[in-house]
Amino acid sequence: MKNFNFKTGEIILNDFDLVDNLSLPDQIWSLKEDILQVRYKSCVLDLGWYPEFNLEEGCFKLVVVRENDWLSPILCKKTQSITEVVNYIDEAIEVAEQL
């Protein structure tokens, strides 16, 4: 599991306990809608797995949302890869810091 540097972000929820060297089926109970949420000055970084616990149809969804405008995120990334989602989180932190 990676320790993220959220910089100026305030961690609201951090239930990111996924590890890269375990298969997703072995971590099924970590694949939920509420995995990570970090509040920044003018936005929120939010990560979840949708639909929850569903390996066949589900994926990580990472968004950066300004002023609670959940319908028009600044950044939106989807993947089924833990490695990719870690990279996306680092990217989202940089985006959130610049807003």
XYZ file of N, CA and C in Angstrom:
297
model
N 0.841 -1.177 0.000
C 0.000 0.000 0.000
C 0.888 1.243 0.000
N 0.525 2.210 -0.798
C 1.313 3.429 -0.923
C 0.838 4.485 0.069
N 1.802 5.208 0.620
C 1.469 6.376 1.434
C 1.483 7.584 0.519
N 0.340 8.230 0.383
C 0.223 9.375 -0.495
C 0.578 10.659 0.238
N 1.164 11.599 -0.498
C 1.404 12.935 0.033
C 0.292 13.821 -0.511
N -0.714 14.088 0.312
C -1.852 14.880 -0.118
C -1.598 16.383 -0.027
N -0.388 16.753 0.342
C 0.047 18.153 0.395
C -0.892 18.974 1.267
N -1.604 19.947 0.705
C -2.469 20.811 1.514
C -3.853 20.215 1.748
N -4.100 19.028 1.207
C -5.415 18.404 1.337
C -5.692 17.906 2.745
N -6.965 17.989 3.126
C -7.432 17.483 4.414
C -8.123 16.143 4.157
N -7.596 15.083 4.738
C -8.145 13.748 4.523
C -9.470 13.630 5.266
N -10.528 13.372 4.514
C -11.856 13.161 5.085
C -12.070 11.667 5.324
N -11.629 10.857 4.358
C -11.737 9.399 4.446
C -10.547 8.788 3.729
N -9.859 7.879 4.384
C -8.787 7.137 3.721
C -8.901 5.675 4.102
N -9.592 4.934 3.263
C -9.759 3.501 3.449
C -9.059 2.756 2.318
N -8.007 3.393 1.765
C -7.242 2.802 0.667
C -6.256 1.805 1.257
N -6.638 0.537 1.223
C -5.788 -0.511 1.787
C -5.438 -1.570 0.745
N -5.579 -1.202 -0.523
C -5.294 -2.137 -1.613
C -3.793 -2.288 -1.818
N -3.375 -3.498 -2.147
C -1.972 -3.751 -2.424
C -1.826 -4.326 -3.826
N -0.770 -3.920 -4.484
C -0.556 -4.250 -5.889
C -0.262 -5.731 -6.128
N 0.329 -6.403 -5.162
C 0.737 -7.786 -5.401
C -0.327 -8.815 -5.003
N -1.559 -8.354 -4.741
C -2.693 -9.255 -4.497
C -3.709 -9.056 -5.608
N -4.357 -10.125 -6.004
C -5.373 -10.000 -7.055
C -6.589 -9.246 -6.512
N -7.339 -8.640 -7.414
C -8.552 -7.936 -6.997
C -9.553 -8.872 -6.301
N -9.748 -10.110 -6.780
C -10.667 -10.992 -6.049
C -10.245 -11.227 -4.592
N -8.945 -11.211 -4.333
C -8.462 -11.391 -2.956
C -8.677 -10.149 -2.098
N -9.072 -9.046 -2.739
C -9.290 -7.784 -2.010
C -10.709 -7.252 -2.238
N -11.620 -8.144 -2.553
C -12.973 -7.761 -2.948
C -13.639 -6.837 -1.930
N -13.410 -7.041 -0.644
C -14.087 -6.237 0.383
C -13.526 -4.830 0.480
N -12.438 -4.560 -0.206
C -11.896 -3.196 -0.269
C -12.448 -2.431 -1.477
N -13.168 -3.116 -2.340
C -13.698 -2.499 -3.560
C -15.094 -1.947 -3.291
N -15.129 -0.809 -2.627
C -16.393 -0.191 -2.234
C -16.483 1.227 -2.781
N -17.647 1.811 -2.649
C -17.859 3.152 -3.197
C -17.046 4.220 -2.481
N -16.838 4.060 -1.211
C -16.128 5.068 -0.423
C -14.753 4.550 -0.019
N -13.749 4.903 -0.823
C -12.376 4.471 -0.548
C -11.526 5.637 -0.058
N -11.638 6.773 -0.729
C -10.756 7.899 -0.427
C -11.474 9.206 -0.730
N -11.364 10.159 0.205
C -11.852 11.504 -0.061
C -10.955 12.501 0.644
N -10.494 13.481 -0.141
C -9.586 14.508 0.375
C -10.130 15.865 -0.042
N -10.265 16.760 0.929
C -10.765 18.102 0.650
C -9.601 19.070 0.493
N -9.674 19.840 -0.568
C -8.703 20.897 -0.836
C -9.422 22.240 -0.750
N -8.664 23.311 -0.904
C -9.207 24.661 -0.760
C -10.476 24.869 -1.596
N -10.440 24.466 -2.861
C -11.593 24.735 -3.725
C -12.143 23.488 -4.424
N -11.758 22.300 -3.946
C -12.243 21.086 -4.612
C -12.141 19.880 -3.685
N -12.635 18.757 -4.192
C -12.584 17.485 -3.470
C -12.052 16.419 -4.416
N -11.151 15.593 -3.919
C -10.651 14.413 -4.621
C -11.417 13.233 -4.039
N -12.020 12.413 -4.894
C -12.866 11.324 -4.426
C -12.577 10.056 -5.229
N -12.416 8.933 -4.526
C -12.147 7.651 -5.168
C -13.096 6.595 -4.631
N -13.654 5.815 -5.551
C -14.492 4.689 -5.167
C -14.465 3.620 -6.241
N -15.057 2.472 -5.940
C -15.214 1.368 -6.901
C -16.707 1.262 -7.190
N -17.041 1.326 -8.468
C -18.448 1.318 -8.883
C -18.671 0.273 -9.967
N -19.735 -0.569 -9.863
C -20.548 -0.780 -8.679
C -19.760 -1.529 -7.597
N -20.104 -1.206 -6.392
C -19.418 -1.717 -5.216
C -19.340 -3.250 -5.228
N -18.148 -3.778 -4.940
C -17.871 -5.215 -4.809
C -18.109 -6.016 -6.092
N -18.290 -5.364 -7.219
C -18.601 -6.047 -8.471
C -17.343 -6.101 -9.342
N -16.712 -7.272 -9.399
C -15.474 -7.426 -10.170
C -15.707 -7.440 -11.672
N -16.819 -7.969 -12.097
C -17.073 -8.121 -13.529
C -17.364 -6.789 -14.218
N -18.172 -5.958 -13.604
C -18.575 -4.704 -14.227
C -17.919 -3.485 -13.592
N -17.301 -3.655 -12.447
C -16.820 -2.519 -11.678
C -15.456 -2.004 -12.080
N -15.182 -0.793 -11.613
C -13.865 -0.187 -11.798
C -13.691 0.935 -10.773
N -12.438 1.310 -10.587
C -12.156 2.485 -9.774
C -12.620 3.712 -10.548
N -13.212 4.659 -9.847
C -13.556 5.942 -10.443
C -12.975 7.023 -9.539
N -12.085 7.816 -10.117
C -11.420 8.895 -9.390
C -11.864 10.209 -10.003
N -12.346 11.123 -9.175
C -12.768 12.432 -9.671
C -12.182 13.532 -8.800
N -11.991 14.680 -9.423
C -11.724 15.925 -8.712
C -12.897 16.824 -9.055
N -13.586 17.292 -8.021
C -14.826 18.047 -8.184
C -14.683 19.410 -7.522
N -15.075 20.440 -8.243
C -15.040 21.796 -7.695
C -16.450 22.207 -7.271
N -16.547 22.796 -6.086
C -17.799 23.369 -5.562
C -18.975 22.398 -5.645
N -18.744 21.161 -5.285
C -19.778 20.125 -5.251
C -20.488 19.915 -6.581
N -19.837 20.234 -7.672
C -20.409 20.019 -9.002
C -20.049 18.604 -9.469
N -20.710 17.612 -8.895
C -20.399 16.207 -9.146
C -20.737 15.784 -10.570
N -21.579 16.545 -11.254
C -21.957 16.204 -12.624
C -20.929 16.662 -13.652
N -20.055 17.583 -13.250
C -19.027 18.111 -14.164
C -17.663 18.125 -13.485
N -17.080 16.941 -13.251
C -15.780 16.910 -12.569
C -14.671 17.563 -13.399
N -13.701 18.132 -12.709
C -12.518 18.711 -13.340
C -11.662 17.599 -13.943
N -11.582 16.477 -13.217
C -10.804 15.316 -13.639
C -11.636 14.079 -13.357
N -11.646 13.140 -14.288
C -12.354 11.874 -14.085
C -11.538 10.766 -14.746
N -11.133 9.787 -13.961
C -10.344 8.662 -14.465
C -10.977 7.364 -13.979
N -10.974 6.358 -14.854
C -11.504 5.043 -14.501
C -10.491 3.972 -14.879
N -10.395 2.947 -14.050
C -9.491 1.832 -14.311
C -9.851 0.657 -13.406
N -9.392 -0.523 -13.790
C -9.495 -1.693 -12.915
C -8.126 -2.055 -12.329
N -7.125 -1.247 -12.601
C -5.754 -1.528 -12.179
C -5.371 -0.731 -10.933
N -4.844 -1.427 -9.940
C -4.372 -0.742 -8.732
C -3.184 0.154 -9.075
N -2.278 -0.337 -9.909
C -1.116 0.469 -10.302
C -1.561 1.759 -10.985
N -2.500 1.652 -11.909
C -2.993 2.844 -12.602
C -3.699 3.796 -11.663
N -4.517 3.273 -10.763
C -5.257 4.166 -9.873
C -4.306 4.907 -8.940
N -3.223 4.281 -8.529
C -2.213 4.975 -7.709
C -1.623 6.137 -8.504
N -1.308 5.898 -9.762
C -0.792 6.982 -10.612
C -1.832 8.080 -10.806
N -3.087 7.691 -10.978
C -4.165 8.664 -11.137
C -4.343 9.515 -9.878
N -4.176 8.892 -8.716
C -4.290 9.652 -7.461
C -3.198 10.709 -7.394
N -1.968 10.324 -7.742
C -0.884 11.303 -7.751
C -1.187 12.451 -8.715
N -1.723 12.121 -9.887
C -2.102 13.142 -10.863
C -3.217 14.047 -10.304
N -4.214 13.437 -9.663
C -5.325 14.207 -9.120
C -4.877 15.143 -8.010
N -3.909 14.716 -7.212
C -3.375 15.580 -6.154
C -2.776 16.837 -6.780
N -2.032 16.667 -7.845
C -1.420 17.822 -8.524
C -2.497 18.749 -9.099
N -3.524 18.182 -9.700
C -4.620 18.989 -10.239
C -5.313 19.759 -9.110
N -5.617 19.073 -8.025
C -6.312 19.707 -6.891
C -5.479 20.823 -6.275
N -4.176 20.634 -6.212
C -3.291 21.659 -5.643
C -3.280 22.923 -6.500
N -3.504 22.786 -7.787
C -3.432 23.939 -8.696
C -4.732 24.723 -8.779
N -5.830 24.160 -8.274
C -7.121 24.849 -8.366
C -7.270 25.908 -7.291
